[in-house]
CSV table of C-alpha atoms in Angstrom, one decimal:
chain,number,residue,atom,x,y,z
A,1,MET,CA,91.7,121.7,93.2
A,2,GLU,CA,92.0,121.8,96.8
A,3,SER,CA,94.7,123.7,97.8
A,4,GLY,CA,95.7,125.2,101.2
A,5,ASN,CA,98.0,128.0,100.6
A,6,SER,CA,95.1,128.9,99.4
A,7,ASN,CA,95.0,125.1,99.8
A,8,THR,CA,93.7,123.6,96.5
A,9,GLU,CA,93.3,120.0,96.3
A,10,ILE,CA,94.5,121.0,92.9
A,11,ASN,CA,97.4,122.7,94.4
A,12,ASN,CA,97.3,126.1,93.2
A,13,ASN,CA,100.9,125.7,93.3
A,14,PRO,CA,101.3,122.3,91.8
A,15,ALA,CA,102.5,119.8,94.5
A,16,SER,CA,105.8,121.7,94.1
A,17,SER,CA,106.7,125.1,94.9
A,18,GLU,CA,108.7,127.7,96.8
A,19,GLY,CA,112.2,127.1,97.1
A,20,GLU,CA,114.8,127.8,99.9
A,21,PRO,CA,118.7,127.3,100.0
A,22,LEU,CA,119.7,123.8,100.3
A,23,VAL,CA,122.6,121.9,101.6
A,24,ALA,CA,124.0,118.9,100.0
A,25,ALA,CA,125.1,115.8,102.0
A,26,ALA,CA,128.3,114.1,101.4
A,27,PRO,CA,128.3,111.7,98.5
A,28,GLU,CA,128.1,107.8,99.5
A,29,PRO,CA,127.9,104.8,96.9
A,30,VAL,CA,124.6,102.9,97.0
A,31,ALA,CA,124.8,99.6,98.3
A,32,PRO,CA,121.8,97.4,97.2
A,33,PRO,CA,120.7,95.4,100.3
A,34,VAL,CA,120.3,91.8,99.1
A,35,ALA,CA,120.7,90.6,95.4
A,36,PRO,CA,123.3,91.8,93.2
A,37,SER,CA,122.2,94.4,90.7
A,38,PRO,CA,123.8,96.0,87.5
A,39,LYS,CA,126.9,98.0,88.3
A,40,PRO,CA,126.5,101.7,87.6
A,41,THR,CA,128.5,103.2,84.9
A,42,ALA,CA,128.9,106.2,86.9
A,43,PRO,CA,129.5,106.9,90.6
A,44,ALA,CA,126.5,106.7,92.7
A,45,GLU,CA,126.0,109.3,95.3
A,46,ASP,CA,123.4,110.4,97.8
A,47,SER,CA,121.1,113.2,96.4
A,48,TRP,CA,119.6,114.2,99.4
A,49,LYS,CA,116.4,116.5,99.5
A,50,ASN,CA,116.9,119.3,101.8
A,51,TYR,CA,114.1,121.3,103.5
A,52,LYS,CA,114.5,124.7,105.0
A,53,PRO,CA,112.3,126.9,107.2
A,54,LYS,CA,110.0,129.0,105.3
A,55,THR,CA,109.6,132.5,107.0
A,56,ASN,CA,106.3,134.2,106.9
A,57,GLN,CA,107.4,137.3,105.4
A,58,ASP,CA,103.9,139.1,105.7
A,59,ASN,CA,103.3,137.7,109.2
A,60,HIS,CA,100.1,136.1,107.9
A,61,PRO,CA,99.6,132.5,108.9
A,62,PRO,CA,101.0,130.0,106.4
A,63,ARG,CA,98.7,128.7,103.8
A,64,SER,CA,99.3,125.0,102.7
A,65,ARG,CA,98.9,123.9,99.1
A,66,GLY,CA,97.5,120.5,98.0
A,67,GLY,CA,94.5,120.6,100.4
A,68,SER,CA,96.3,120.3,103.7
A,69,ASN,CA,96.6,121.8,107.1
A,70,ALA,CA,98.6,124.9,107.2
A,71,GLY,CA,101.2,124.3,109.8
A,72,VAL,CA,104.8,125.6,110.7
A,73,ILE,CA,107.0,124.8,107.9
A,74,VAL,CA,110.2,123.0,108.9
A,75,GLY,CA,113.4,122.4,107.3
A,76,VAL,CA,113.9,118.5,106.4
A,77,ILE,CA,115.5,116.4,103.8
A,78,ILE,CA,113.9,113.6,102.1
A,79,ALA,CA,115.4,110.4,103.3
A,80,ILE,CA,116.5,108.5,100.2
A,81,LEU,CA,119.7,107.7,98.5
A,82,LEU,CA,119.3,109.0,94.9
A,83,ALA,CA,122.0,108.9,92.2
A,84,GLY,CA,123.2,111.7,90.3
A,85,GLY,CA,121.7,114.6,92.2
A,86,ALA,CA,119.1,115.3,89.5
A,87,LEU,CA,115.4,114.3,89.5
A,88,ALA,CA,113.3,113.7,86.6
A,89,VAL,CA,109.7,113.3,85.6
A,90,SER,CA,108.5,109.9,86.6
A,91,LEU,CA,106.8,107.3,84.4
A,92,ILE,CA,103.3,106.5,84.2
A,93,ASN,CA,102.2,103.3,82.7
A,94,MET,CA,98.9,101.2,82.5
A,95,LEU,CA,98.7,98.5,85.1
A,96,SER,CA,98.1,94.6,84.6
A,97,PRO,CA,94.5,93.4,84.9
A,98,GLN,CA,95.2,91.4,88.2
A,99,GLN,CA,92.8,92.7,91.0
A,100,THR,CA,93.2,92.0,94.6
A,101,GLN,CA,91.9,94.4,97.2
A,102,PRO,CA,94.6,95.8,99.7
A,103,THR,CA,94.6,94.3,103.1
A,104,SER,CA,92.9,96.2,106.1
A,105,THR,CA,92.8,95.5,109.7
A,106,VAL,CA,89.4,96.5,111.2
A,107,SER,CA,88.1,95.8,114.8
A,108,PRO,CA,84.6,96.2,116.0
A,109,GLU,CA,85.8,99.4,117.7
A,110,GLY,CA,87.2,100.8,114.3
A,111,TYR,CA,90.8,101.8,113.5
A,112,TYR,CA,91.2,103.8,116.6
A,113,ALA,CA,91.5,100.8,118.6
A,114,GLY,CA,94.8,100.1,116.7
A,115,ASN,CA,96.1,103.6,117.1
A,116,SER,CA,95.4,103.4,121.0
A,117,ILE,CA,97.3,100.4,121.6
A,118,GLU,CA,100.7,100.7,123.4
A,119,PHE,CA,103.7,98.6,122.7
A,120,GLU,CA,104.7,95.9,125.2
A,121,GLU,CA,108.3,94.6,125.6
A,122,THR,CA,107.7,91.3,123.6
A,123,SER,CA,105.2,93.0,121.1
A,124,ILE,CA,107.6,95.0,119.0
A,125,ALA,CA,109.5,91.9,117.8
A,126,ASN,CA,106.3,90.2,117.1
A,127,ILE,CA,105.0,93.2,115.0
A,128,VAL,CA,108.2,93.4,113.2
A,129,SER,CA,108.0,89.7,112.3
A,130,LYS,CA,104.6,90.1,110.8
A,131,VAL,CA,105.2,93.5,109.0
A,132,THR,CA,108.9,93.1,107.5
A,133,PRO,CA,107.9,90.3,104.9
A,134,ALA,CA,105.8,92.9,103.2
A,135,VAL,CA,108.5,95.7,103.2
A,136,VAL,CA,110.7,95.8,100.2
A,137,SER,CA,113.9,97.4,99.1
A,138,ILE,CA,113.5,99.3,95.8
A,139,ILE,CA,116.6,99.7,93.5
A,140,SER,CA,116.1,101.9,90.7
A,141,GLU,CA,118.5,102.9,87.8
A,142,VAL,CA,118.7,106.4,86.8
A,143,ARG,CA,120.4,108.2,83.9
A,144,THR,CA,123.4,110.7,84.9
A,145,SER,CA,125.3,113.1,83.0
A,146,SER,CA,128.7,114.9,83.8
A,147,TYR,CA,131.4,116.7,82.1
A,148,PHE,CA,132.6,113.4,80.9
A,149,GLY,CA,129.2,112.4,79.4
A,150,TYR,CA,126.2,110.1,80.2
A,151,GLY,CA,126.2,107.1,82.4
A,152,THR,CA,123.9,105.2,84.9
A,153,ALA,CA,123.9,105.1,88.6
A,154,GLN,CA,121.6,103.4,91.1
A,155,ALA,CA,119.2,104.7,93.7
A,156,SER,CA,117.8,103.1,96.7
A,157,GLY,CA,114.5,103.4,98.7
A,158,THR,CA,111.8,101.4,100.2
A,159,GLY,CA,108.3,100.3,99.7
A,160,MET,CA,105.5,98.2,101.1
A,161,ILE,CA,103.4,95.4,99.3
A,162,VAL,CA,99.7,96.1,99.8
A,163,THR,CA,98.0,93.4,97.6
A,164,SER,CA,99.1,89.8,97.1
A,165,ASP,CA,99.1,90.2,93.4
A,166,GLY,CA,102.0,92.6,93.7
A,167,TYR,CA,100.9,96.3,94.2
A,168,ILE,CA,103.5,98.3,96.1
A,169,ILE,CA,103.3,101.8,97.5
A,170,THR,CA,106.4,104.0,97.7
A,171,ASN,CA,107.5,107.8,97.5
A,172,LYS,CA,107.5,109.2,94.1
A,173,HIS,CA,111.0,110.6,94.7
A,174,VAL,CA,112.3,107.0,95.1
A,175,ILE,CA,111.6,106.3,91.4
A,176,ASP,CA,111.6,109.7,89.7
A,177,GLY,CA,113.8,109.4,86.5
A,178,ALA,CA,114.1,105.6,86.7
A,179,ARG,CA,114.8,103.6,83.7
A,180,SER,CA,114.3,100.5,85.4
A,181,VAL,CA,113.1,99.4,88.9
A,182,GLN,CA,114.0,96.3,90.9
A,183,VAL,CA,112.1,95.0,94.1
A,184,ILE,CA,113.9,92.9,96.6
A,185,THR,CA,111.9,91.3,99.4
A,186,ASP,CA,112.9,90.7,103.0
A,187,SER,CA,113.4,86.9,102.1
A,188,GLY,CA,115.8,87.9,99.4
A,189,ASP,CA,113.5,87.3,96.4
A,190,THR,CA,114.3,89.8,93.7
A,191,TYR,CA,111.8,91.0,90.9
A,192,ASP,CA,112.9,92.9,87.8
A,193,ASN,CA,109.3,92.7,86.2
A,194,VAL,CA,108.4,96.0,87.8
A,195,THR,CA,106.1,98.6,86.4
A,196,ILE,CA,105.5,102.2,87.6
A,197,VAL,CA,101.6,102.2,87.4
A,198,GLY,CA,101.3,105.9,88.3
A,199,THR,CA,102.1,108.7,90.6
A,200,ASP,CA,99.9,111.0,92.9
A,201,PRO,CA,99.8,114.4,91.2
A,202,LEU,CA,99.2,116.2,94.6
A,203,ASN,CA,101.6,114.1,96.9
A,204,ASP,CA,105.0,112.4,97.0
A,205,VAL,CA,103.4,108.9,96.4
A,206,ALA,CA,104.1,106.4,93.6
A,207,TYR,CA,102.4,103.0,92.8
A,208,LEU,CA,104.2,100.0,91.5
A,209,LYS,CA,103.3,96.5,90.4
A,210,VAL,CA,105.2,93.3,90.2
A,211,SER,CA,103.9,91.2,87.2
A,212,GLY,CA,103.1,87.5,87.5
A,213,VAL,CA,102.8,87.0,91.2
A,214,SER,CA,99.8,86.0,93.3
A,215,ASP,CA,100.9,85.0,96.9
A,216,LEU,CA,103.1,87.9,98.2
A,217,PRO,CA,102.9,89.0,101.8
A,218,THR,CA,100.9,92.1,102.4
A,219,ILE,CA,101.0,94.7,105.1
A,220,PRO,CA,97.6,96.0,106.7
A,221,LEU,CA,96.6,99.6,106.1
A,222,GLY,CA,95.4,101.4,109.3
A,223,ASP,CA,93.8,104.6,109.6
A,224,SER,CA,95.6,108.0,110.0
A,225,LYS,CA,92.4,110.1,110.6
A,226,THR,CA,92.4,108.6,114.4
A,227,ILE,CA,96.2,109.1,115.2
A,228,ALA,CA,96.8,110.7,118.5
A,229,VAL,CA,99.8,112.8,119.4
A,230,GLY,CA,102.2,110.8,121.6
A,231,GLN,CA,101.1,107.3,120.4
A,232,PRO,CA,104.0,104.8,119.8
A,233,VAL,CA,105.2,104.0,116.3
A,234,LEU,CA,107.8,102.0,114.4
A,235,ALA,CA,109.6,103.1,111.3
A,236,ILE,CA,110.8,100.4,108.9
A,237,GLY,CA,113.0,100.7,105.9
A,238,ASN,CA,116.2,100.1,103.8
A,239,ALA,CA,118.4,102.5,106.0
A,240,LEU,CA,121.3,104.1,104.2
A,241,GLY,CA,120.4,101.8,101.2
A,242,ALA,CA,122.6,99.1,102.9
A,243,TYR,CA,120.7,98.0,105.9
A,244,GLN,CA,117.5,96.2,104.9
A,245,ASN,CA,114.4,96.7,106.9
A,246,SER,CA,115.9,98.4,109.7
A,247,VAL,CA,113.6,99.2,112.5
A,248,THR,CA,113.5,102.2,114.8
A,249,GLN,CA,111.0,103.0,117.6
A,250,GLY,CA,109.3,106.6,118.5
A,251,ILE,CA,106.1,108.4,118.9
A,252,ILE,CA,103.9,110.6,116.8
A,253,GLY,CA,105.1,114.1,117.7
A,254,GLY,CA,102.6,116.2,115.7
A,255,THR,CA,100.2,116.1,112.8
A,256,GLY,CA,99.2,118.7,110.1
A,257,ARG,CA,102.9,119.6,109.6
A,258,SER,CA,104.1,121.4,106.2
A,259,ILE,CA,107.3,121.0,104.8
A,260,GLN,CA,109.2,122.3,101.6
A,261,ALA,CA,111.6,120.0,99.8
A,262,GLY,CA,114.4,120.4,97.1
A,263,ASP,CA,117.2,118.2,96.0
A,264,SER,CA,121.0,118.9,96.7
A,265,SER,CA,121.2,121.2,93.6
A,266,GLY,CA,118.4,123.4,94.9
A,267,ASN,CA,115.9,122.5,92.3
A,268,ASN,CA,112.8,120.3,92.2
A,269,ILE,CA,111.2,122.1,95.1
A,270,GLU,CA,108.2,120.2,96.6
A,271,TYR,CA,105.7,121.7,99.0
A,272,LEU,CA,104.1,118.7,101.1
A,273,THR,CA,101.5,119.3,103.8
A,274,ASP,CA,99.4,117.5,106.4
A,275,MET,CA,102.5,115.2,107.3
A,276,LEU,CA,102.8,113.3,110.4
A,277,GLN,CA,105.8,114.2,112.5
A,278,THR,CA,107.6,111.5,114.4
A,279,ASP,CA,110.8,111.0,116.3
A,280,ALA,CA,111.3,107.5,115.2
A,281,ALA,CA,114.5,107.7,113.4
A,282,ILE,CA,114.1,108.1,109.6
A,283,ASN,CA,117.3,107.6,107.5
A,284,PRO,CA,118.3,108.0,103.7
A,285,GLY,CA,116.9,104.9,102.0
A,286,ASN,CA,113.8,104.9,104.4
A,287,SER,CA,111.8,106.8,102.0
A,288,GLY,CA,108.6,104.8,101.0
A,289,GLY,CA,108.8,102.5,103.9
A,290,PRO,CA,105.9,102.2,106.5
A,291,LEU,CA,105.2,104.1,109.8
A,292,VAL,CA,103.4,101.3,111.9
A,293,ASN,CA,101.3,101.7,115.0
A,294,ALA,CA,101.3,99.1,117.8
A,295,ALA,CA,98.6,97.1,116.2
A,296,GLY,CA,101.0,96.4,113.2
A,297,GLU,CA,99.0,98.7,110.6
A,298,VAL,CA,100.5,101.2,108.5
A,299,ILE,CA,99.5,104.7,109.3
A,300,GLY,CA,102.1,106.7,107.4
A,301,ILE,CA,104.7,106.5,104.4
A,302,ASN,CA,108.0,107.7,105.7
A,303,THR,CA,109.3,110.5,103.5
A,304,ALA,CA,111.6,113.0,105.2
A,305,VAL,CA,113.9,113.9,108.1
A,306,SER,CA,115.0,117.1,109.4
A,307,THR,CA,118.6,118.3,108.9
A,308,ASP,CA,118.2,121.0,111.6
A,309,ALA,CA,117.0,119.1,114.5
A,310,GLN,CA,117.4,115.7,116.3
A,311,GLY,CA,114.7,113.1,115.8
A,312,LEU,CA,112.5,115.2,113.5
A,313,GLY,CA,111.1,113.0,110.8
A,314,PHE,CA,107.9,113.2,108.5
A,315,ALA,CA,105.4,110.7,107.1
A,316,ILE,CA,102.5,111.1,104.6
A,317,PRO,CA,99.2,110.0,106.2
A,318,ILE,CA,98.2,106.5,104.8
A,319,SER,CA,94.5,107.8,104.5
A,320,ALA,CA,95.7,110.1,101.7
A,321,VAL,CA,96.7,107.2,99.4
A,322,LYS,CA,93.8,104.7,99.9
A,323,GLY,CA,91.4,106.2,97.3
A,324,MET,CA,94.0,106.3,94.4
A,325,LEU,CA,95.2,102.8,95.2
A,326,ASN,CA,91.7,101.5,95.1
A,327,ASN,CA,91.1,103.3,91.9
A,328,ILE,CA,94.1,101.6,90.3
A,329,ILE,CA,93.0,98.2,91.4
A,330,ASP,CA,89.2,98.4,90.6
A,331,ASN,CA,89.4,100.5,87.5
A,332,GLY,CA,92.9,100.1,86.1
A,333,ARG,CA,93.3,103.8,86.3
A,334,ALA,CA,95.9,105.8,88.0
A,335,GLU,CA,93.6,108.9,88.7
A,336,ARG,CA,93.4,110.9,92.0
A,337,ALA,CA,89.7,112.1,93.1
A,338,TYR,CA,89.5,115.9,93.8
A,339,LEU,CA,86.8,118.4,95.0
A,340,GLY,CA,88.1,121.3,92.7
A,341,LEU,CA,88.6,124.2,94.9
A,342,SER,CA,91.2,126.5,96.9
A,343,TYR,CA,91.0,126.8,100.5
A,344,ILE,CA,92.8,127.9,103.5
A,345,THR,CA,93.0,125.8,106.6
A,346,ILE,CA,91.4,127.7,109.3
A,347,THR,CA,93.4,128.3,112.4
A,348,SER,CA,92.7,130.9,115.3
A,349,GLU,CA,94.8,133.5,113.3
A,350,VAL,CA,92.9,132.8,110.0
A,351,ALA,CA,89.7,132.9,111.9
A,352,LYS,CA,90.7,136.4,113.2
A,353,GLU,CA,92.1,137.6,110.0
A,354,PHE,CA,88.9,136.8,107.9
A,355,ASP,CA,86.5,137.3,110.8
A,356,LEU,CA,85.3,133.6,110.6
A,357,SER,CA,82.8,132.2,113.2
A,358,VAL,CA,84.9,129.0,113.6
A,359,SER,CA,88.4,128.0,114.5
A,360,GLN,CA,88.9,124.8,112.4
A,361,GLY,CA,87.8,123.5,109.0
A,362,ALA,CA,88.6,124.9,105.6
A,363,TYR,CA,87.9,128.5,104.2
A,364,VAL,CA,87.0,128.5,100.6
A,365,HIS,CA,89.1,131.3,99.5
A,366,SER,CA,91.6,132.3,96.6
A,367,ASP,CA,94.6,134.4,97.1
A,368,ASN,CA,94.0,136.1,93.7
A,369,SER,CA,91.2,138.4,94.1
A,370,ARG,CA,90.4,138.2,90.3
A,371,GLN,CA,90.1,134.5,90.3
A,372,SER,CA,87.4,132.4,92.0
A,373,ALA,CA,88.4,129.7,94.4
A,374,ILE,CA,85.9,127.3,92.7
A,375,VAL,CA,87.4,125.4,89.6
A,376,THR,CA,85.0,126.1,86.7
A,377,GLY,CA,83.1,122.9,85.7
A,378,GLY,CA,84.8,120.9,88.6
A,379,PRO,CA,83.0,118.9,91.3
A,380,ALA,CA,82.6,121.6,93.7
A,381,ALA,CA,81.2,124.1,91.2
A,382,LYS,CA,78.7,121.3,90.1
A,383,ALA,CA,77.4,120.9,93.6
A,384,GLY,CA,77.0,124.5,94.3
A,385,ILE,CA,79.9,125.3,96.6
A,386,LYS,CA,80.7,128.9,96.6
A,387,ASP,CA,83.6,131.3,97.6
A,388,GLY,CA,83.4,132.2,101.3
A,389,ASP,CA,82.0,129.0,102.2
A,390,ILE,CA,83.6,127.0,105.2
A,391,ILE,CA,83.9,123.4,104.6
A,392,SER,CA,83.7,121.7,108.3
A,393,LYS,CA,83.2,117.9,107.6
A,394,ILE,CA,83.9,115.5,104.8
A,395,ASN,CA,81.4,112.3,105.2
A,396,GLY,CA,81.1,113.5,108.8
A,397,VAL,CA,84.9,113.6,109.5
A,398,GLN,CA,86.1,117.1,111.0
A,399,VAL,CA,88.3,118.8,108.5
A,400,GLY,CA,91.6,119.8,110.4
A,401,ARG,CA,91.3,117.4,113.4
A,402,ALA,CA,91.3,114.4,111.4
A,403,GLY,CA,93.2,115.7,108.1
A,404,SER,CA,93.1,118.3,105.5
A,405,ILE,CA,90.6,118.3,102.8
A,406,SER,CA,93.2,116.7,100.3
A,407,THR,CA,93.9,114.0,102.8
A,408,LEU,CA,90.2,113.2,103.6
A,409,ILE,CA,89.2,113.2,99.9
A,410,GLY,CA,92.3,111.0,99.4
A,411,GLU,CA,90.4,108.1,100.8
A,412,TYR,CA,88.0,108.1,98.1
A,413,LYS,CA,87.8,107.0,94.4
A,414,VAL,CA,87.0,108.9,91.3
A,415,GLY,CA,83.1,108.7,91.0
A,416,ASP,CA,82.6,108.3,94.8
A,417,VAL,CA,79.8,110.7,96.3
A,418,VAL,CA,80.8,112.3,99.6
A,419,LEU,CA,78.7,114.4,101.9
A,420,VAL,CA,80.2,117.9,102.3
A,421,THR,CA,79.1,119.9,105.4
A,422,ILE,CA,79.5,123.7,104.8
A,423,ILE,CA,78.8,126.9,106.7
A,424,ARG,CA,77.4,129.6,104.8
A,425,ASP,CA,76.2,132.9,106.2
A,426,GLY,CA,76.2,131.2,109.6
A,427,SER,CA,74.1,128.2,108.7
A,428,GLU,CA,75.1,124.8,108.2
A,429,MET,CA,74.1,122.6,105.3
A,430,THR,CA,75.1,119.4,103.7
A,431,ILE,CA,75.7,119.0,99.9
A,432,ASN,CA,76.5,115.8,98.0
A,433,VAL,CA,79.5,115.9,95.7
A,434,THR,CA,80.6,113.5,93.1
A,435,LEU,CA,84.3,113.4,93.0
A,436,GLU,CA,86.1,113.7,89.7
A,437,ALA,CA,89.6,112.9,88.5
A,438,TYR,CA,92.3,115.6,89.1
A,439,ARG,CA,93.3,117.0,85.7
A,440,GLY,CA,96.1,119.3,86.7
C-alpha cells in the first residue's frame, strides 16, 4: 500500500474517498459517433463527475492517497457521458491468451527527446493522422432504474488501442456498470466482442480486450516521468459522445495535481493523485482518450476537466499503467504491483512539520499513531523498510520530481525487483524490493 494522504500505494483510503458538494450538468442524449447501436429503453443523460476544492481544515499540507504527490486539490468533473447518473462496480474477467507487446517509441536519447519536441505548423496534422486510427469510441450499455422501473441507457467515452491483438486502455468510469461494451474505430469498424479484462484498484484505469483480431493499429506509449511543464500536447477523444476523435491543442500546465471526484448524485467519490494538468480542451466523452506529445507518443489518459475554471483539464500519467498492462499481456492476470506502505509526499511544508532533512521524496508515515505505515507481510516489510524512512528514488528515478511512488511503481509488473533508495537516520542506503500484487 503506498498512500500519500498518508499516501499508500494501497490507498489507506482506497482510491476513492472524501466527498464534497457536487453540481450536476444538464441532461443530454448520448449520440454514438459512427455505427448504430441498440436504442436505450430509458432516456440517456450526462452523468458528470464533479470535483470541488478540498479545504485544508487543519492547515496541514494535503496528503495524497494512492501513492502520489500531494498537491492543491482542485474541483473538476470527469469528462464522460454516462447514462442514468449512477456508477456501479466494474466487471473483471479473464483475458484471452493472445499476447502482443504494447508499442513504445524509443530514441537513442530516451523518451525525453519526445517530450522536448515542439509542434510545427505542419506537424500537428501529421501526428493526428498517425495517432487517430488507434483512438476508439467506447459505447457501453448500462442498466438504469427510476420510479417507472428498470431500463437501459448508453454511455460514451474514449479508449486507445495499445496492442495489435486488441488490448485497449480507457478510464474505469467509462465502463463502470456496463452490461455490454462496444468499440468503434476511427475508420468506422464496430466490435461487439469486447471483454473487460480488469481495472486498476488504485487508479481510474480499465483494460479491455477485443477478441479475434490481430492487425489493429496501435498508439505508441511515451514516458510521463520526463514531462516538462509548458511542453505542447494534443488531447484526442469522442467529444460530447458525438464528435469522434476531436483534437485540441494545449500545454502541460502542471504535474502532481490531486483531485477529488464524485458523480452528479454526490456519491461514488474518487480521490485521484499525481495527475497531469493541461489546458488542452477536454470535454465529456473524452475520458479515456490519449494526451499526446509532439512526438506522437501518449503521455497521459484524459480523465477530467474543471467546472470552476477555464481550460483546466487533468490526465493520468501513462507510466502509471504500463506495469499492469504488461502483467495482463505477459501473465494473463489483471494485477497491480505495489510496495505495501503508507507515505506522505514531501514538500517544504511537510519537511518543516516533521523536521525532515530533505525537501522531496516520500516520508514513510501513518496518520494512525497506533498503526504502522508498513503493511504486515508486504513487500516493503519483507525488504526491511521501516516507519520514518524517507524514500528518495525508485530504480534511480527521483520520487516527486518524476512522479509519486504509486506512479513509479506502476511501471513495473508483479514479481519485478526494484531498487529502492531510502534515507534513514541521515544515511542513504539502497534496498532490493520484490513487488507483489495489490490485494486491497
